[in-house]
Coordinates of C-alpha atoms in Angstrom, one line a residue:
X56 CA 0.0 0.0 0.0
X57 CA 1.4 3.4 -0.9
X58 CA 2.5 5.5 1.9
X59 CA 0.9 8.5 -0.1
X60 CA -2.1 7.5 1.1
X61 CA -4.5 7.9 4.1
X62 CA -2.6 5.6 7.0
X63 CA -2.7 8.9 9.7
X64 CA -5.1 11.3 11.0
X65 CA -6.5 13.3 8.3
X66 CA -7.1 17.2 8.3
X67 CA -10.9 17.2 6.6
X68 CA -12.4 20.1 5.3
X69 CA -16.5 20.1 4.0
X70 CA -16.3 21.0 0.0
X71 CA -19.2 23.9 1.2
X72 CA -17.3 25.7 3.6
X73 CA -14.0 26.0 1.4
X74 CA -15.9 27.5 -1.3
X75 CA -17.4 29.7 1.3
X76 CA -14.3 31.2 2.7
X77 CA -11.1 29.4 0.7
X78 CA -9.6 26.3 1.3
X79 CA -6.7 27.2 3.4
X80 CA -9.2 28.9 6.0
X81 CA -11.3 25.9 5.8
X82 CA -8.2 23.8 6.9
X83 CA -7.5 25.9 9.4
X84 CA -11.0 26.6 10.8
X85 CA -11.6 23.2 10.9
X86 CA -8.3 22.3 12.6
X87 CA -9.2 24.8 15.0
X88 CA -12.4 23.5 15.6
X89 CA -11.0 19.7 16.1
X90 CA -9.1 21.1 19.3
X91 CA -11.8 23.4 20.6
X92 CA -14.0 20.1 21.1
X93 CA -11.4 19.2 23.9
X94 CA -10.1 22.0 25.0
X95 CA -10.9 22.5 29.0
X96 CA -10.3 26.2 28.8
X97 CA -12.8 28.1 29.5
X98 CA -13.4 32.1 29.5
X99 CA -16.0 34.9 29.3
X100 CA -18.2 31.5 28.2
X101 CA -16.2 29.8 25.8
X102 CA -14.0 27.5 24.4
X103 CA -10.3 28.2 24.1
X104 CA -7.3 27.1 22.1
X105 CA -3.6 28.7 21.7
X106 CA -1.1 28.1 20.0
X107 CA 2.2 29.9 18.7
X108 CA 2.4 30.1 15.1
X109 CA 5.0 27.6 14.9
X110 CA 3.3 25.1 17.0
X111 CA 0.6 25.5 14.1
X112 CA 3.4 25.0 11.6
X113 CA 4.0 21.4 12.9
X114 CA -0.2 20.6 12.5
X115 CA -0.1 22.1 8.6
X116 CA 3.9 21.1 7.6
X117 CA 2.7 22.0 3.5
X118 CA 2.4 25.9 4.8
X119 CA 5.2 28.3 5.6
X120 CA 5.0 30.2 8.7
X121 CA 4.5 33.5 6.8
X122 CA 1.6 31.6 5.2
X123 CA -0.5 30.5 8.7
X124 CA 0.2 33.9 9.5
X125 CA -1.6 35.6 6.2
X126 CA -4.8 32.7 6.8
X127 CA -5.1 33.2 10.6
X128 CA -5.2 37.2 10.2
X129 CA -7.7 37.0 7.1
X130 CA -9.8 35.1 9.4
X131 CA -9.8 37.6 12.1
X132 CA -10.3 40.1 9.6
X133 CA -13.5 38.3 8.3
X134 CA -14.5 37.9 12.0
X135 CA -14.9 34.0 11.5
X136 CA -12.8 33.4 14.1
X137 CA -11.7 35.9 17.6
X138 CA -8.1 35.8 19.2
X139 CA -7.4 37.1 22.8
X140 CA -5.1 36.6 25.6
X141 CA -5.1 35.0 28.8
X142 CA -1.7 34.0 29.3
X143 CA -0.9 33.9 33.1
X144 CA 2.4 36.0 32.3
X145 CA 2.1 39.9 30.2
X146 CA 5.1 39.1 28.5
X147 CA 3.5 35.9 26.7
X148 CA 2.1 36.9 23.7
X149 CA 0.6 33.9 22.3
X150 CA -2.7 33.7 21.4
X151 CA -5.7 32.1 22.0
X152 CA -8.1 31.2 19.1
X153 CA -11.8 30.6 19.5
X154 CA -14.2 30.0 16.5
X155 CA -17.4 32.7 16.2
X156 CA -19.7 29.9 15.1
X157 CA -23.2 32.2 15.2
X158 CA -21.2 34.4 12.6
X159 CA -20.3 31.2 10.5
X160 CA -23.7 30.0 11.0
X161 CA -25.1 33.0 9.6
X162 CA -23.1 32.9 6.2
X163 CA -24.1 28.8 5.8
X164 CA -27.8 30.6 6.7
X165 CA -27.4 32.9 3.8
X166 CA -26.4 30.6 1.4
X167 CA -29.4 28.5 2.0
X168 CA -31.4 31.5 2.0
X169 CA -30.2 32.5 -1.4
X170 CA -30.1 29.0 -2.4
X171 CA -33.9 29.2 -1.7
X172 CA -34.6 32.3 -3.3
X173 CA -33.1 31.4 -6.5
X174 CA -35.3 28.4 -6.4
X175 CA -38.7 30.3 -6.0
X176 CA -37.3 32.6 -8.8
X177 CA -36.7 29.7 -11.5
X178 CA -40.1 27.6 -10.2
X179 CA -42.1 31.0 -10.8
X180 CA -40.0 31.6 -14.0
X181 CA -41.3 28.1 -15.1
X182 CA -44.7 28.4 -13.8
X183 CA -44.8 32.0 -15.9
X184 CA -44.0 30.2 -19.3
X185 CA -46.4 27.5 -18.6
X186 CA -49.0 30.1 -18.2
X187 CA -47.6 31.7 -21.3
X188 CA -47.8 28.4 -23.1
X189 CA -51.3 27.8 -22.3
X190 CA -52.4 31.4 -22.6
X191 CA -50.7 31.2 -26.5
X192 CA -52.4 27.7 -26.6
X193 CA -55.7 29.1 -26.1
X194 CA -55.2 32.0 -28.4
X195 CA -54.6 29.9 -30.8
X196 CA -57.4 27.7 -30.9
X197 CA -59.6 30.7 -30.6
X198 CA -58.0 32.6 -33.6
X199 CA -58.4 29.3 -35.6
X200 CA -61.8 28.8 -34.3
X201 CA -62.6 32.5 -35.3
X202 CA -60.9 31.8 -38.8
X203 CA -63.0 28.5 -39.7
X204 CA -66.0 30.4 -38.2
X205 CA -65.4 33.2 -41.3
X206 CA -64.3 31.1 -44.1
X207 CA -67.8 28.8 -43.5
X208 CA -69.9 32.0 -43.7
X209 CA -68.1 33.2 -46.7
X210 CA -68.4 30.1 -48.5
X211 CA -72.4 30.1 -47.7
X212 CA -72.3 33.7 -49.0
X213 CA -71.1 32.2 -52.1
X214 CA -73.1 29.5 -52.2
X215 CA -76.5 31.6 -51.4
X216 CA -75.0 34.3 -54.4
X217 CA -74.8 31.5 -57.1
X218 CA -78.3 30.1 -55.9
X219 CA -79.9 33.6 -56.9
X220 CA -82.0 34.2 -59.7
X221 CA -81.0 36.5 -62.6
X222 CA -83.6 39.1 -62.0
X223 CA -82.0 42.1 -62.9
X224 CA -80.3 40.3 -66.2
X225 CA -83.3 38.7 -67.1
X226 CA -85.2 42.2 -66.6
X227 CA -82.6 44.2 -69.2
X228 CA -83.0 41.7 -71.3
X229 CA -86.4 41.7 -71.6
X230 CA -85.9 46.2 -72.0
X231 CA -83.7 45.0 -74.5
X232 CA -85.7 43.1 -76.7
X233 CA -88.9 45.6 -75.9
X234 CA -86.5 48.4 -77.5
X235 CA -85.5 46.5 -80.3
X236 CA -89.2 45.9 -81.3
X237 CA -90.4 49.3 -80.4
X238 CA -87.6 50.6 -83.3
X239 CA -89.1 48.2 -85.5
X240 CA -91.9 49.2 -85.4
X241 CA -91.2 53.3 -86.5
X242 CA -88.8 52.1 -89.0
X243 CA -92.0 50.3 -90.3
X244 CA -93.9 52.6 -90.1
X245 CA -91.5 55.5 -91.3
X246 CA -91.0 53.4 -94.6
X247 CA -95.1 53.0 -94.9
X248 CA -95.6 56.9 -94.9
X249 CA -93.0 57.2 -97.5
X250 CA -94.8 54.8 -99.6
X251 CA -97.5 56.6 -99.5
X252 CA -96.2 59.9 -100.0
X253 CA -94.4 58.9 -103.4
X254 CA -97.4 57.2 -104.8
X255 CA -100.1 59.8 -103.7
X256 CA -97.5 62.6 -105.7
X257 CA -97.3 60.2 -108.3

């Protein structure tokens, strides 16, 4: 078995939390919290844990010294975790570390808060195009409804229009053919009276 591999103690860290605040804080914060759940020292109501900066070098060998320093103040910065002093002697400066878990609570709170929100944001997005679909579904049907509804009445229109009688054709026909008789008539009667004209003068 390769002696790369887990044979020791190892230093875990929860995937969530380092993308929360980086991985080397997770390490650390997580180190940190391994020895607060047995430390026996107690003050103002919690939990203490100190350590000199190279006693932490010998728990994280990978990281220099100038390198726990940088995580451990970005911490304090960030207010995830508090340093003090209660060393029995003034002149020993080395601190104690406690964790602010209501403060890292809170940011695991937002994230499942947000988490949440986005949620409600894509189900109503969803439910919003649904209604959208069916609202253009129904529109749909309607206008096609409303478009079979008008071509049926124009073809009856068409129908009733060639089922008409030719009244008004049959009519100017008829004037037609009155007119036409009517003319032939006083032609007639116009070449009568000549007739008569020429053969009373002759």
């Amino acid at each position: 078995m390769s002696k790369l591999l887990i044979n020791e103690s190892p230093i875990l860290v929860l995937p969530t939390l380092a993308k929360k605040i980086g991985l080397n804080q997770a390490l650390f914060i997580q180190q940190l919290h391994y020895w607060l759940a047995d430390s026996k020292h107690t003050y103002d109501g919690y939990q203490w844990v100190y350590n000199t900066y190279e006693d932490w070098h010998r728990q994280f060998p990978f990281w220099s010294t100038s390198t726990i320093r940088r995580i451990i103040g970005k911490l304090e910065r960030e207010g995830l975790i508090i340093s003090g002093n209660y060393n029995r002697f003034k002149m020993d400066k080395t601190k104690w570390y406690r964790i602010n878990y209501e403060y890292l609570e809170s940011l695991m709170d937002e994230d499942a808060q947000l988490s949440n929100l986005c949620n409600k944001r894509t189900d109503t997005s969803d439910q919003t195009q649904r209604n959208n679909g069916k609202h253009m579904d129904a529109s749909y049907s309607q206008n096609a409804t409303n478009l079979s509804k008008e071509s049926h009445r124009q073809t009856q229109t068409n129908l009733t229009d060639q089922n008409k009688p030719n009244i008004g054709k049959d009519e100017q026909t008829n004037a037609n053919v009155s007119k036409s008789t009517n003319q032939s008539d006083i032609n007639l009667s116009k070449r009568t009276t000549v007739l008569k004209s020429k053969f009373i003068n002759f």
